Tab-separated table of C-alpha atoms in Angstrom:
chain	number	residue	atom	x	y	z
A	769	MET	CA	10.855	3.901	-25.308
A	770	ASP	CA	7.647	2.620	-26.871
A	771	PRO	CA	5.402	1.409	-24.060
A	772	GLU	CA	5.086	-2.346	-23.693
A	773	VAL	CA	2.215	-2.003	-21.235
A	774	LEU	CA	-0.819	0.285	-21.111
A	775	VAL	CA	-2.186	0.780	-17.601
A	776	VAL	CA	-5.760	2.085	-17.497
A	777	GLY	CA	-6.551	3.860	-14.235
A	778	ALA	CA	-4.300	5.986	-12.006
A	779	GLY	CA	-5.509	4.996	-8.564
A	780	PRO	CA	-3.220	3.212	-6.093
A	781	THR	CA	-3.402	-0.087	-8.007
A	782	GLY	CA	-2.612	1.406	-11.405
A	783	LEU	CA	0.149	3.632	-10.056
A	784	THR	CA	1.772	0.735	-8.184
A	785	THR	CA	1.621	-1.436	-11.289
A	786	ALA	CA	3.207	1.262	-13.435
A	787	LEU	CA	5.891	1.931	-10.824
A	788	GLU	CA	6.797	-1.749	-10.425
A	789	LEU	CA	7.087	-2.145	-14.193
A	790	ALA	CA	9.124	1.045	-14.605
A	791	ARG	CA	11.505	-0.032	-11.830
A	792	ARG	CA	12.216	-3.133	-13.907
A	793	GLY	CA	12.938	-1.197	-17.083
A	794	ILE	CA	9.585	-1.802	-18.792
A	795	GLY	CA	8.134	0.973	-20.946
A	796	VAL	CA	4.713	1.825	-19.513
A	797	ARG	CA	1.947	4.278	-20.336
A	798	ILE	CA	-0.689	5.128	-17.714
A	799	ILE	CA	-3.919	6.945	-18.542
A	800	ASP	CA	-6.895	8.172	-16.524
A	801	ARG	CA	-10.117	9.789	-17.630
A	802	ALA	CA	-10.180	12.194	-14.659
A	803	ALA	CA	-8.955	15.703	-15.394
A	804	THR	CA	-7.015	16.056	-12.129
A	805	PRO	CA	-5.552	13.789	-9.461
A	806	ASN	CA	-7.889	12.584	-6.740
A	807	THR	CA	-8.096	15.033	-3.831
A	808	GLN	CA	-10.597	13.090	-1.697
A	809	THR	CA	-9.695	10.790	1.178
A	810	ARG	CA	-11.617	7.780	-0.183
A	811	ALA	CA	-9.767	4.695	1.080
A	812	LEU	CA	-7.939	5.116	4.371
A	813	GLY	CA	-5.350	2.783	5.845
A	814	VAL	CA	-2.225	1.014	4.602
A	815	GLN	CA	-1.714	-2.438	6.090
A	816	ALA	CA	1.541	-3.900	7.397
A	817	ARG	CA	1.989	-6.232	4.415
A	818	THR	CA	1.528	-3.367	1.980
A	819	LEU	CA	4.101	-1.292	3.878
A	820	GLU	CA	6.555	-4.209	3.646
A	821	LEU	CA	6.086	-4.336	-0.121
A	822	PHE	CA	6.334	-0.572	-0.511
A	823	ALA	CA	9.592	-0.668	1.455
A	824	ARG	CA	11.060	-2.574	-1.530
A	825	THR	CA	10.245	0.413	-3.749
A	826	GLY	CA	11.541	2.963	-1.236
A	827	VAL	CA	8.289	4.866	-0.626
A	828	THR	CA	7.348	3.527	2.818
A	829	ASP	CA	9.264	6.197	4.727
A	830	GLU	CA	7.384	8.965	2.922
A	831	LEU	CA	4.064	7.275	3.664
A	832	LEU	CA	4.992	6.912	7.334
A	833	ALA	CA	5.712	10.640	7.477
A	834	ARG	CA	2.223	11.411	6.172
A	835	GLY	CA	0.172	9.027	8.294
A	836	LEU	CA	-0.927	8.107	11.796
A	837	ARG	CA	0.059	4.745	13.293
A	838	ALA	CA	-2.998	3.060	14.768
A	839	ASP	CA	-2.158	0.114	16.991
A	840	ARG	CA	-5.392	-1.164	18.594
A	841	PHE	CA	-8.927	-2.028	17.542
A	842	ASN	CA	-11.970	-1.955	19.860
A	843	VAL	CA	-15.464	-3.275	19.177
A	844	PHE	CA	-18.506	-2.637	21.378
A	845	SER	CA	-21.881	-4.372	21.161
A	846	GLU	CA	-24.797	-2.464	22.699
A	847	GLY	CA	-22.328	-0.624	24.944
A	848	ARG	CA	-20.272	-3.669	26.025
A	849	ARG	CA	-16.750	-4.182	24.705
A	850	ILE	CA	-16.500	-7.533	22.896
A	851	LEU	CA	-13.060	-7.126	21.293
A	852	ARG	CA	-9.780	-5.340	21.964
A	853	ALA	CA	-7.121	-6.374	19.459
A	854	ASP	CA	-3.499	-5.215	19.579
A	855	PHE	CA	-1.303	-5.062	16.475
A	856	SER	CA	1.924	-4.441	18.387
A	857	GLY	CA	2.894	-8.129	18.555
A	858	LEU	CA	2.822	-8.713	14.806
A	859	PRO	CA	6.053	-10.214	13.365
A	860	THR	CA	6.807	-7.245	11.105
A	861	GLU	CA	8.679	-3.967	11.175
A	862	TYR	CA	5.275	-2.268	10.827
A	863	PRO	CA	3.069	-3.594	13.673
A	864	PHE	CA	0.250	-1.109	13.110
A	865	LEU	CA	-2.217	0.130	10.535
A	866	LEU	CA	-0.977	3.336	8.942
A	867	MET	CA	-3.868	5.745	8.586
A	868	VAL	CA	-2.955	7.685	5.473
A	869	PRO	CA	-5.606	8.818	2.942
A	870	GLN	CA	-5.741	7.382	-0.557
A	871	ASN	CA	-4.970	10.728	-2.171
A	872	GLU	CA	-1.740	10.942	-0.145
A	873	VAL	CA	-0.773	7.431	-1.253
A	874	GLU	CA	-1.404	8.395	-4.866
A	875	ASP	CA	0.648	11.576	-4.471
A	876	VAL	CA	3.645	9.620	-3.150
A	877	LEU	CA	3.397	7.011	-5.910
A	878	MET	CA	3.077	9.627	-8.670
A	879	ALA	CA	6.163	11.432	-7.407
A	880	ASP	CA	8.181	8.221	-7.396
A	881	LEU	CA	6.885	7.226	-10.828
A	882	ALA	CA	8.025	10.589	-12.216
A	883	ARG	CA	11.617	9.621	-11.327
A	884	PHE	CA	11.363	7.053	-14.120
A	885	GLY	CA	10.025	9.583	-16.611
A	886	VAL	CA	6.432	8.338	-16.412
A	887	THR	CA	3.545	10.725	-15.783
A	888	VAL	CA	-0.191	10.105	-15.761
A	889	GLU	CA	-1.957	11.188	-18.962
A	890	ARG	CA	-5.229	12.764	-17.851
A	891	GLU	CA	-8.556	13.250	-19.603
A	892	VAL	CA	-7.686	10.218	-21.687
A	893	GLU	CA	-10.524	7.705	-21.855
A	894	LEU	CA	-10.442	4.151	-23.181
A	895	THR	CA	-13.325	3.469	-25.574
A	896	ALA	CA	-12.483	0.229	-27.379
A	897	LEU	CA	-10.276	-2.872	-27.173
A	898	THR	CA	-9.441	-5.130	-30.092
A	899	PRO	CA	-7.387	-8.210	-29.114
A	900	SER	CA	-5.041	-9.992	-31.493
A	901	ILE	CA	-2.443	-12.750	-31.161
A	902	ASP	CA	0.453	-10.354	-30.629
A	903	GLY	CA	-1.221	-7.553	-28.719
A	904	VAL	CA	-4.315	-5.479	-28.026
A	905	THR	CA	-5.362	-2.375	-29.911
A	906	ALA	CA	-6.688	0.261	-27.544
A	907	THR	CA	-8.763	3.181	-28.786
A	908	VAL	CA	-8.698	6.256	-26.567
A	909	THR	CA	-10.215	9.724	-26.747
A	910	TYR	CA	-8.645	13.009	-25.623
A	911	GLY	CA	-11.538	15.286	-24.747
A	912	GLU	CA	-12.580	17.034	-27.926
A	913	ARG	CA	-9.670	15.737	-29.991
A	914	PRO	CA	-10.013	12.815	-32.444
A	915	ALA	CA	-9.776	9.265	-31.116
A	916	ASP	CA	-6.445	7.477	-31.357
A	917	ALA	CA	-5.816	3.736	-31.745
A	918	ARG	CA	-2.547	2.077	-30.753
A	919	THR	CA	-1.517	-1.529	-30.236
A	920	TYR	CA	0.143	-2.634	-26.994
A	921	PRO	CA	1.580	-6.043	-26.176
A	922	TRP	CA	-0.170	-5.944	-22.770
A	923	ILE	CA	-2.950	-3.972	-21.066
A	924	ILE	CA	-3.837	-3.799	-17.373
A	925	GLY	CA	-7.257	-2.588	-16.285
A	926	ALA	CA	-6.990	-0.872	-12.904
A	927	ASP	CA	-9.916	1.443	-13.554
A	928	GLY	CA	-12.108	0.739	-10.562
A	929	ALA	CA	-15.419	-0.882	-9.734
A	930	HIS	CA	-17.074	0.494	-12.884
A	931	SER	CA	-14.160	-0.708	-15.013
A	932	THR	CA	-14.363	0.123	-18.710
A	933	VAL	CA	-11.729	-2.531	-19.400
A	934	ARG	CA	-13.797	-5.223	-17.705
A	935	SER	CA	-16.919	-4.085	-19.551
A	936	LEU	CA	-15.188	-4.071	-22.938
A	937	LEU	CA	-13.861	-7.567	-22.266
A	938	GLY	CA	-17.362	-8.776	-21.382
A	939	VAL	CA	-16.153	-10.224	-18.065
A	940	GLY	CA	-18.929	-10.701	-15.516
A	941	PHE	CA	-18.869	-8.996	-12.115
A	942	LEU	CA	-20.440	-11.521	-9.773
A	943	GLY	CA	-22.042	-10.705	-6.431
A	944	SER	CA	-24.611	-8.397	-4.857
A	945	ALA	CA	-25.133	-5.306	-2.706
A	946	PHE	CA	-26.102	-5.070	0.956
A	947	ASP	CA	-29.589	-3.745	1.674
A	948	GLU	CA	-28.402	-1.419	4.432
A	949	HIS	CA	-27.575	2.225	3.809
A	950	PHE	CA	-24.188	3.652	4.744
A	951	ALA	CA	-22.801	7.116	5.289
A	952	VAL	CA	-19.204	8.224	5.624
A	953	ALA	CA	-17.806	11.455	7.021
A	954	ASP	CA	-14.504	12.989	8.051
A	955	LEU	CA	-15.161	14.745	11.329
A	956	ARG	CA	-13.809	15.812	14.706
A	957	VAL	CA	-15.595	14.557	17.789
A	958	ASP	CA	-15.468	15.591	21.443
A	959	TRP	CA	-14.464	12.496	23.428
A	960	ASP	CA	-11.575	11.240	25.564
A	961	ARG	CA	-10.817	7.958	23.798
A	962	PRO	CA	-7.189	7.289	22.712
A	963	PRO	CA	-6.407	9.060	19.407
A	964	THR	CA	-4.461	6.123	17.888
A	965	GLU	CA	-7.106	3.436	18.312
A	966	PHE	CA	-10.029	2.244	16.190
A	967	PHE	CA	-13.515	2.065	17.661
A	968	ALA	CA	-16.531	0.248	16.249
A	969	PHE	CA	-19.920	0.460	17.957
A	970	LEU	CA	-22.654	-2.044	17.101
A	971	ASN	CA	-26.222	-1.455	18.172
A	972	ARG	CA	-29.246	-3.487	17.010
A	973	GLY	CA	-28.627	-3.451	13.268
A	974	ARG	CA	-26.738	-0.167	13.274
A	975	PHE	CA	-23.038	0.513	13.555
A	976	ALA	CA	-20.592	3.402	13.647
A	977	ALA	CA	-16.877	2.836	13.069
A	978	PHE	CA	-14.329	5.527	13.958
A	979	PHE	CA	-10.981	5.368	12.131
A	980	PRO	CA	-8.355	7.777	13.529
A	981	MET	CA	-6.568	10.288	11.328
A	982	LEU	CA	-3.913	12.943	11.852
A	983	GLY	CA	-4.867	16.202	13.535
A	984	GLY	CA	-7.601	14.734	15.737
A	985	TRP	CA	-9.874	13.857	12.796
A	986	HIS	CA	-11.753	10.584	12.324
A	987	ARG	CA	-13.139	8.846	9.294
A	988	VAL	CA	-16.544	7.629	10.465
A	989	ALA	CA	-18.631	5.010	8.673
A	990	ILE	CA	-22.245	4.656	9.810
A	991	ALA	CA	-24.840	2.046	8.851
A	992	ARG	CA	-28.571	2.037	9.424
A	993	PRO	CA	-31.079	-0.699	8.463
A	994	ALA	CA	-32.804	-0.494	5.103
A	995	GLY	CA	-36.185	1.173	5.237
A	996	GLU	CA	-35.321	3.893	7.737
A	997	GLU	CA	-36.435	7.186	6.266
A	998	GLY	CA	-34.106	9.957	5.161
A	999	TRP	CA	-30.831	8.043	5.123
A	1000	GLU	CA	-30.744	6.863	1.553
A	1001	ARG	CA	-31.343	10.142	-0.252
A	1002	GLY	CA	-29.612	13.516	-0.524
A	1003	SER	CA	-26.652	14.774	1.491
A	1004	VAL	CA	-25.734	13.853	5.073
A	1005	PRO	CA	-26.347	16.904	7.276
A	1006	THR	CA	-24.408	17.221	10.509
A	1007	GLU	CA	-27.618	16.865	12.527
A	1008	ASP	CA	-28.287	13.472	10.889
A	1009	LEU	CA	-24.758	12.312	11.670
A	1010	GLN	CA	-25.149	13.493	15.268
A	1011	ALA	CA	-28.498	11.722	15.601
A	1012	ALA	CA	-26.910	8.476	14.412
A	1013	VAL	CA	-24.000	8.881	16.839
A	1014	ASP	CA	-26.447	9.559	19.685
A	1015	THR	CA	-28.266	6.318	18.915
A	1016	ILE	CA	-25.222	4.094	18.460
A	1017	VAL	CA	-22.252	5.398	20.479
A	1018	PRO	CA	-22.175	5.222	24.312
A	1019	GLY	CA	-21.884	8.637	25.935
A	1020	ARG	CA	-23.295	10.442	22.896
A	1021	PRO	CA	-20.083	12.324	21.986
A	1022	GLN	CA	-20.630	15.625	20.234
A	1023	ILE	CA	-19.522	16.203	16.638
A	1024	LEU	CA	-17.438	19.394	16.560
A	1025	GLU	CA	-16.739	19.754	12.842
A	1026	VAL	CA	-17.466	17.928	9.593
A	1027	ARG	CA	-14.982	18.231	6.731
A	1028	GLU	CA	-16.740	16.114	4.112
A	1029	SER	CA	-19.438	13.463	3.976
A	1030	GLY	CA	-21.273	11.218	1.571
A	1031	ARG	CA	-23.433	8.128	1.200
A	1032	PHE	CA	-22.678	4.734	-0.290
A	1033	ARG	CA	-23.870	1.167	-0.694
A	1034	ILE	CA	-21.628	-1.810	-0.020
A	1035	ASN	CA	-21.201	-4.163	-2.944
A	1036	GLN	CA	-19.538	-7.562	-2.667
A	1037	ARG	CA	-18.428	-8.562	-6.150
A	1038	ARG	CA	-15.528	-10.170	-7.974
A	1039	ALA	CA	-14.727	-10.561	-11.630
A	1040	ALA	CA	-15.479	-13.898	-13.273
A	1041	ALA	CA	-11.875	-13.839	-14.541
A	1042	HIS	CA	-8.773	-11.786	-13.750
A	1043	ARG	CA	-7.392	-12.178	-17.262
A	1044	SER	CA	-8.516	-12.312	-20.860
A	1045	GLY	CA	-5.609	-13.048	-23.198
A	1046	ARG	CA	-3.181	-10.146	-22.970
A	1047	VAL	CA	-5.454	-8.047	-20.756
A	1048	PHE	CA	-5.473	-8.239	-16.944
A	1049	LEU	CA	-7.788	-6.854	-14.281
A	1050	ALA	CA	-6.491	-5.629	-10.934
A	1051	GLY	CA	-7.794	-3.860	-7.848
A	1052	ASP	CA	-11.442	-2.792	-7.733
A	1053	ALA	CA	-11.819	-3.757	-11.382
A	1054	ALA	CA	-11.377	-7.366	-10.221
A	1055	HIS	CA	-12.973	-7.331	-6.749
A	1056	ILE	CA	-14.891	-5.016	-4.408
A	1057	HIS	CA	-16.125	-5.708	-0.905
A	1058	SER	CA	-17.117	-4.224	2.432
A	1059	VAL	CA	-15.107	-1.266	3.719
A	1060	ILE	CA	-14.853	-3.000	7.110
A	1061	GLY	CA	-11.227	-3.962	7.743
A	1062	ALA	CA	-9.691	-1.395	5.364
A	1063	GLN	CA	-8.693	-4.096	2.885
A	1064	GLY	CA	-9.688	-2.802	-0.549
A	1065	MET	CA	-6.848	-0.434	-1.476
A	1066	ASN	CA	-4.307	-2.822	0.026
A	1067	THR	CA	-5.613	-5.821	-1.891
A	1068	GLY	CA	-5.402	-3.912	-5.167
A	1069	ILE	CA	-1.854	-2.777	-4.456
A	1070	GLN	CA	-0.876	-6.359	-3.710
A	1071	ASP	CA	-2.478	-7.458	-7.002
A	1072	ALA	CA	-0.057	-5.041	-8.648
A	1073	PHE	CA	2.989	-6.436	-6.858
A	1074	ASN	CA	2.015	-9.986	-7.809
A	1075	LEU	CA	1.441	-9.215	-11.484
A	1076	ALA	CA	4.154	-6.674	-12.286
A	1077	TRP	CA	7.281	-8.786	-11.661
A	1078	LYS	CA	5.819	-11.700	-13.610
A	1079	LEU	CA	4.902	-9.516	-16.575
A	1080	ALA	CA	8.340	-7.876	-16.502
A	1081	ASP	CA	10.077	-11.269	-16.497
A	1082	VAL	CA	7.998	-12.390	-19.477
A	1083	ILE	CA	8.688	-9.167	-21.406
A	1084	HIS	CA	12.424	-9.428	-20.682
A	1085	GLY	CA	12.404	-13.048	-21.850
A	1086	ASP	CA	13.375	-14.386	-18.410
A	1087	ALA	CA	10.197	-16.426	-18.085
A	1088	HIS	CA	7.694	-18.194	-20.319
A	1089	ALA	CA	4.313	-16.498	-20.814
A	1090	GLY	CA	2.758	-19.373	-18.874
A	1091	LEU	CA	4.011	-17.715	-15.700
A	1092	LEU	CA	1.240	-15.148	-16.143
A	1093	ASP	CA	-1.388	-17.834	-15.564
A	1094	SER	CA	-0.306	-17.852	-11.920
A	1095	TYR	CA	-1.578	-14.284	-11.424
A	1096	GLU	CA	-5.218	-15.341	-11.356
A	1097	ALA	CA	-4.415	-18.697	-9.763
A	1098	GLU	CA	-2.804	-16.899	-6.818
A	1099	ARG	CA	-4.824	-13.730	-6.450
A	1100	ALA	CA	-8.355	-15.050	-7.112
A	1101	PRO	CA	-8.408	-17.183	-3.907
A	1102	VAL	CA	-7.221	-14.159	-1.927
A	1103	ALA	CA	-10.037	-12.044	-3.380
A	1104	ALA	CA	-12.617	-14.793	-2.820
A	1105	ARG	CA	-11.555	-15.211	0.810
A	1106	LEU	CA	-11.662	-11.463	1.340
A	1107	VAL	CA	-15.152	-11.095	-0.135
A	1108	LYS	CA	-16.433	-14.011	1.946
A	1109	GLY	CA	-14.757	-12.813	5.136
A	1110	THR	CA	-15.801	-9.170	4.931
A	1111	ARG	CA	-19.363	-10.211	4.076
A	1112	ALA	CA	-19.513	-12.392	7.192
A	1113	VAL	CA	-18.064	-9.655	9.413
A	1114	THR	CA	-20.402	-7.032	7.966
A	1115	ARG	CA	-23.411	-9.290	8.538
A	1116	MET	CA	-22.271	-9.837	12.116
A	1117	THR	CA	-22.086	-6.108	12.737
A	1118	LEU	CA	-25.623	-5.614	11.411
A	1119	LEU	CA	-27.383	-8.263	13.526
A	1120	ARG	CA	-30.892	-7.340	14.739
A	1121	ASN	CA	-32.305	-10.630	16.051
A	1122	PRO	CA	-32.484	-10.456	19.887
A	1123	ILE	CA	-31.132	-13.975	20.361
A	1124	ALA	CA	-28.221	-13.319	18.005
A	1125	LEU	CA	-27.533	-10.003	19.742
A	1126	ALA	CA	-27.420	-11.714	23.134
A	1127	ALA	CA	-24.946	-14.274	21.784
A	1128	ARG	CA	-22.803	-11.513	20.322
A	1129	ARG	CA	-22.600	-9.746	23.682
A	1130	THR	CA	-21.921	-12.848	25.777
A	1131	VAL	CA	-20.201	-15.473	23.608
A	1132	ALA	CA	-18.153	-13.242	21.290
A	1133	PRO	CA	-15.940	-11.739	24.045
A	1134	ARG	CA	-14.811	-15.198	25.172
A	1135	ILE	CA	-13.979	-16.332	21.637
A	1136	LEU	CA	-12.414	-13.069	20.493
A	1137	GLY	CA	-10.351	-12.773	23.657
A	1138	ARG	CA	-8.414	-15.982	23.057
A	1139	PRO	CA	-4.731	-15.449	22.101
A	1140	HIS	CA	-5.053	-17.738	19.071
A	1141	THR	CA	-8.105	-15.831	17.820
A	1142	GLN	CA	-6.418	-12.483	18.416
A	1143	ARG	CA	-3.320	-13.593	16.504
A	1144	ALA	CA	-5.369	-14.888	13.580
A	1145	LEU	CA	-7.466	-11.728	13.490
A	1146	THR	CA	-4.572	-9.250	13.527
A	1147	ARG	CA	-2.638	-11.270	10.921
A	1148	ALA	CA	-5.683	-11.311	8.649
A	1149	VAL	CA	-6.419	-7.588	9.027
A	1150	SER	CA	-2.756	-6.705	8.406
A	1151	GLN	CA	-2.705	-9.155	5.449
A	1152	LEU	CA	0.441	-10.833	6.776
A	1153	ASP	CA	-1.357	-14.159	6.409
A	1154	VAL	CA	-1.876	-13.858	2.634
A	1155	SER	CA	-0.438	-16.964	0.991
A	1156	TYR	CA	-0.251	-18.626	-2.413
A	1157	HIS	CA	0.510	-22.056	-0.978
A	1158	ASP	CA	-2.920	-23.426	-1.886
A	1159	ALA	CA	-6.433	-22.342	-2.819
A	1160	ARG	CA	-7.268	-21.124	0.700
A	1161	GLY	CA	-5.387	-17.861	0.151
A	1162	ALA	CA	-4.028	-17.729	3.714
A	1163	ALA	CA	-1.325	-19.317	5.838
A	1164	PRO	CA	-1.418	-20.283	9.519
A	1165	ALA	CA	0.849	-18.420	11.923
A	1166	GLY	CA	4.399	-19.762	12.137
A	1167	ARG	CA	4.485	-21.498	8.757
A	1168	ALA	CA	7.067	-20.634	6.067
A	1169	ALA	CA	6.160	-22.984	3.244
A	1170	VAL	CA	6.365	-22.501	-0.503
A	1171	GLY	CA	3.886	-19.787	-1.477
A	1172	ASP	CA	3.808	-18.203	1.998
A	1173	ARG	CA	5.069	-14.715	2.812
A	1174	ALA	CA	8.814	-14.795	3.508
A	1175	PRO	CA	8.997	-14.036	7.254
A	1176	ASP	CA	10.886	-10.991	8.479
A	1177	ALA	CA	13.159	-11.356	11.510
A	1178	GLU	CA	16.569	-10.361	12.819
A	1179	ALA	CA	19.515	-11.754	10.862
A	1180	GLY	CA	23.015	-10.647	11.852
A	1181	GLY	CA	21.944	-7.303	13.271
A	1182	ARG	CA	19.599	-6.434	10.401
A	1183	ARG	CA	16.058	-7.368	9.483
A	1184	LEU	CA	15.927	-10.028	6.809
A	1185	HIS	CA	13.564	-8.045	4.581
A	1186	GLU	CA	16.237	-5.337	4.316
A	1187	LEU	CA	18.527	-7.913	2.671
A	1188	LEU	CA	16.072	-8.999	-0.036
A	1189	ASP	CA	16.759	-7.872	-3.590
A	1190	PRO	CA	14.477	-4.872	-4.315
A	1191	VAL	CA	13.443	-6.045	-7.796
A	1192	GLY	CA	14.564	-9.651	-8.231
A	1193	PHE	CA	14.830	-13.031	-6.549
A	1194	THR	CA	16.860	-13.631	-3.396
A	1195	LEU	CA	18.423	-16.930	-2.360
A	1196	LEU	CA	18.716	-17.316	1.407
A	1197	GLU	CA	21.399	-19.731	2.599
A	1198	PHE	CA	20.724	-21.222	6.027
A	1199	GLY	CA	23.744	-23.219	7.230
A	1200	THR	CA	24.700	-24.437	3.761
A	1201	ASP	CA	28.105	-24.753	2.167
A	1202	THR	CA	28.654	-21.932	-0.317
A	1203	ALA	CA	29.852	-24.511	-2.839
A	1204	ALA	CA	26.342	-25.957	-2.865
A	1205	THR	CA	25.031	-22.902	-4.731
A	1206	THR	CA	27.996	-22.255	-7.036
A	1207	ASP	CA	26.508	-24.007	-10.066
A	1208	LEU	CA	22.863	-23.177	-9.470
A	1209	ALA	CA	21.017	-21.608	-12.412
A	1210	LEU	CA	19.119	-19.022	-10.386
A	1211	PRO	CA	16.237	-16.954	-11.850
A	1212	GLY	CA	17.542	-13.702	-13.301
A	1213	SER	CA	20.394	-12.163	-11.335
A	1214	ALA	CA	19.247	-13.428	-7.947
A	1215	ALA	CA	20.950	-11.986	-4.897
A	1216	ILE	CA	22.469	-14.509	-2.484
A	1217	VAL	CA	22.243	-13.852	1.264
A	1218	ARG	CA	23.921	-16.067	3.834
A	1219	VAL	CA	21.825	-16.034	7.009
A	1220	PRO	CA	23.828	-16.313	10.256
A	1221	ASP	CA	23.342	-19.493	12.269
A	1222	ALA	CA	21.146	-19.340	15.372
A	1223	SER	CA	19.522	-16.081	14.219
A	1224	ALA	CA	15.885	-15.218	14.823
A	1225	ALA	CA	15.418	-15.590	11.073
A	1226	SER	CA	16.359	-19.275	11.257
A	1227	ALA	CA	13.642	-19.837	13.840
A	1228	ALA	CA	11.090	-17.838	11.825
A	1229	TYR	CA	11.707	-20.058	8.784
A	1230	GLY	CA	11.593	-23.268	10.821
A	1231	ILE	CA	15.152	-24.207	9.836
A	1232	THR	CA	16.396	-27.489	11.365
A	1233	GLY	CA	19.363	-28.133	9.089
A	1234	PRO	CA	21.140	-26.781	5.988
A	1235	THR	CA	18.418	-25.228	3.836
A	1236	LEU	CA	18.095	-22.977	0.812
A	1237	VAL	CA	15.092	-20.663	0.500
A	1238	LEU	CA	14.380	-18.851	-2.755
A	1239	VAL	CA	12.301	-15.685	-2.264
A	1240	ARG	CA	10.328	-14.194	-5.151
A	1241	PRO	CA	10.500	-10.518	-6.164
A	1242	ASP	CA	7.182	-9.928	-4.363
A	1243	GLY	CA	8.466	-11.367	-1.097
A	1244	TYR	CA	6.864	-14.818	-1.182
A	1245	ILE	CA	8.708	-18.135	-0.984
A	1246	ALA	CA	9.278	-19.673	-4.415
A	1247	ALA	CA	11.095	-22.849	-3.316
A	1248	ARG	CA	12.918	-24.283	-0.331
A	1249	GLY	CA	15.031	-27.340	0.412
A	1250	GLY	CA	18.335	-28.318	-1.139
A	1251	ALA	CA	20.076	-27.341	-4.375
A	1252	GLU	CA	17.945	-29.746	-6.388
A	1253	GLU	CA	14.677	-28.136	-5.240
A	1254	ILE	CA	15.942	-24.670	-6.103
A	1255	ARG	CA	17.213	-25.857	-9.473
A	1256	ARG	CA	13.901	-27.513	-10.271
A	1257	TYR	CA	12.024	-24.261	-9.712
A	1258	ALA	CA	14.546	-22.095	-11.572
A	1259	THR	CA	14.497	-24.346	-14.640
A	1260	SER	CA	10.764	-25.118	-14.694
A	1261	PRO	CA	8.994	-24.194	-17.958
A	1262	ALA	CA	7.301	-21.117	-16.513
A	1263	ARG	CA	8.688	-20.818	-12.966
A	1264	ILE	CA	5.210	-21.239	-11.500
A	1265	VAL	CA	4.641	-22.312	-7.902
A	1266	ASP	CA	2.830	-25.548	-8.703
A	1267	ALA	CA	1.833	-28.673	-6.819
A	1268	SER	CA	5.236	-30.322	-7.154
A	1269	SER	CA	7.188	-27.356	-5.791
A	1270	ARG	CA	4.706	-26.899	-2.958
A	1271	GLY	CA	5.819	-30.248	-1.633
A	1272	MET	CA	9.371	-28.971	-1.103
A	1273	GLN	CA	9.051	-28.009	2.516
């Protein structure tokens, strides 16, 4: 079929977008200027919320087979532990961070995309965009061959931090870079710390973070203050990495082997807009931030899940084009919160002031050790707290309001997320009479699931009486209440989670 959507960029965000569109019967073309697929580790770590979403596509099991499940996070300040966080209590089927390299994620997504007859077109570079009322004309080049221009109804720019799409649109990229210099390396180290735990060591403006990988390897990120000689130029020799480890990490563990290394600067930026007419920005093209927390790849993938079902519904004629306005309305607060949060955490790790360092060593352990703080921290890192309920971009633990993630819990011997429709809406019936939903005009061909009384799912959703909960295709709550509340959402002009529907709790 003629493609309805051109996706520019074949990283995790672009591949997820293309896959989600293809699964819904939308013709999609995906291009990338690179000659071959990425073979470098780059991003590392797939969060619990991302694994939940990938489970709807059927690729989570393959990712689990390729990764290491990391379940705890440790932070030390000048040799003293100030944090030990445990993911095992998270209310999800995936209470861990899956350490799987970006290139492995891309490989799994490309294989699944091929099942729908879609392959990445390589060495194809976008050079011009010409918007019109009915579409966007994209001009691309094929190496030495003549340029080609074709009009698409929709274009999605998932082409990274140096996005050509964003540049051609003239959309600003707001923010700044940190002054400190960073190095990253994949290495094996001689120590006796648990192989499935994260370790971050902070030491007077320097830090070294060790992220576990399969086979006894670690991804190590190291920061040193600006102005220190020899760190900002050239390669990163093993002796320089060892010298940094000796300075920062208690016990001075020895580096046994280095597989690859490089240098980078941390930028904290987000696009001035996520959309311009029929063109959308997603992933690093829309926002970049500190590597601390392993949030970047996951945030881009979740951009894709948010946008793809809405665009598919509009293309199929099941929703008004106004629904697409909710993409930026929902994802921009999430990106803004992420940029702000990772900036604050990064600044905290790079403290040099003696008074601030003393407070970090003495006050931080008491605050970070509180159960409430631990719960909030692990939910944020795993992105289970992401919410579209309001402009804060996050939900408190235990809430299941409109715009929040639909909780997962036991329901009649199965997990509720297993019962959700893989591509469409799902109506959950909690203690209601089946006749109450007989005449409902549900969005698309929504699946209907009757949740057993007194199940853990009822408690997770805060059910106190007969209630209907409509879950969106991306696993967030669209509406809840009685038949009238569900009907109001399903028949709204654009099926957007707006202020009126957010009151239906």
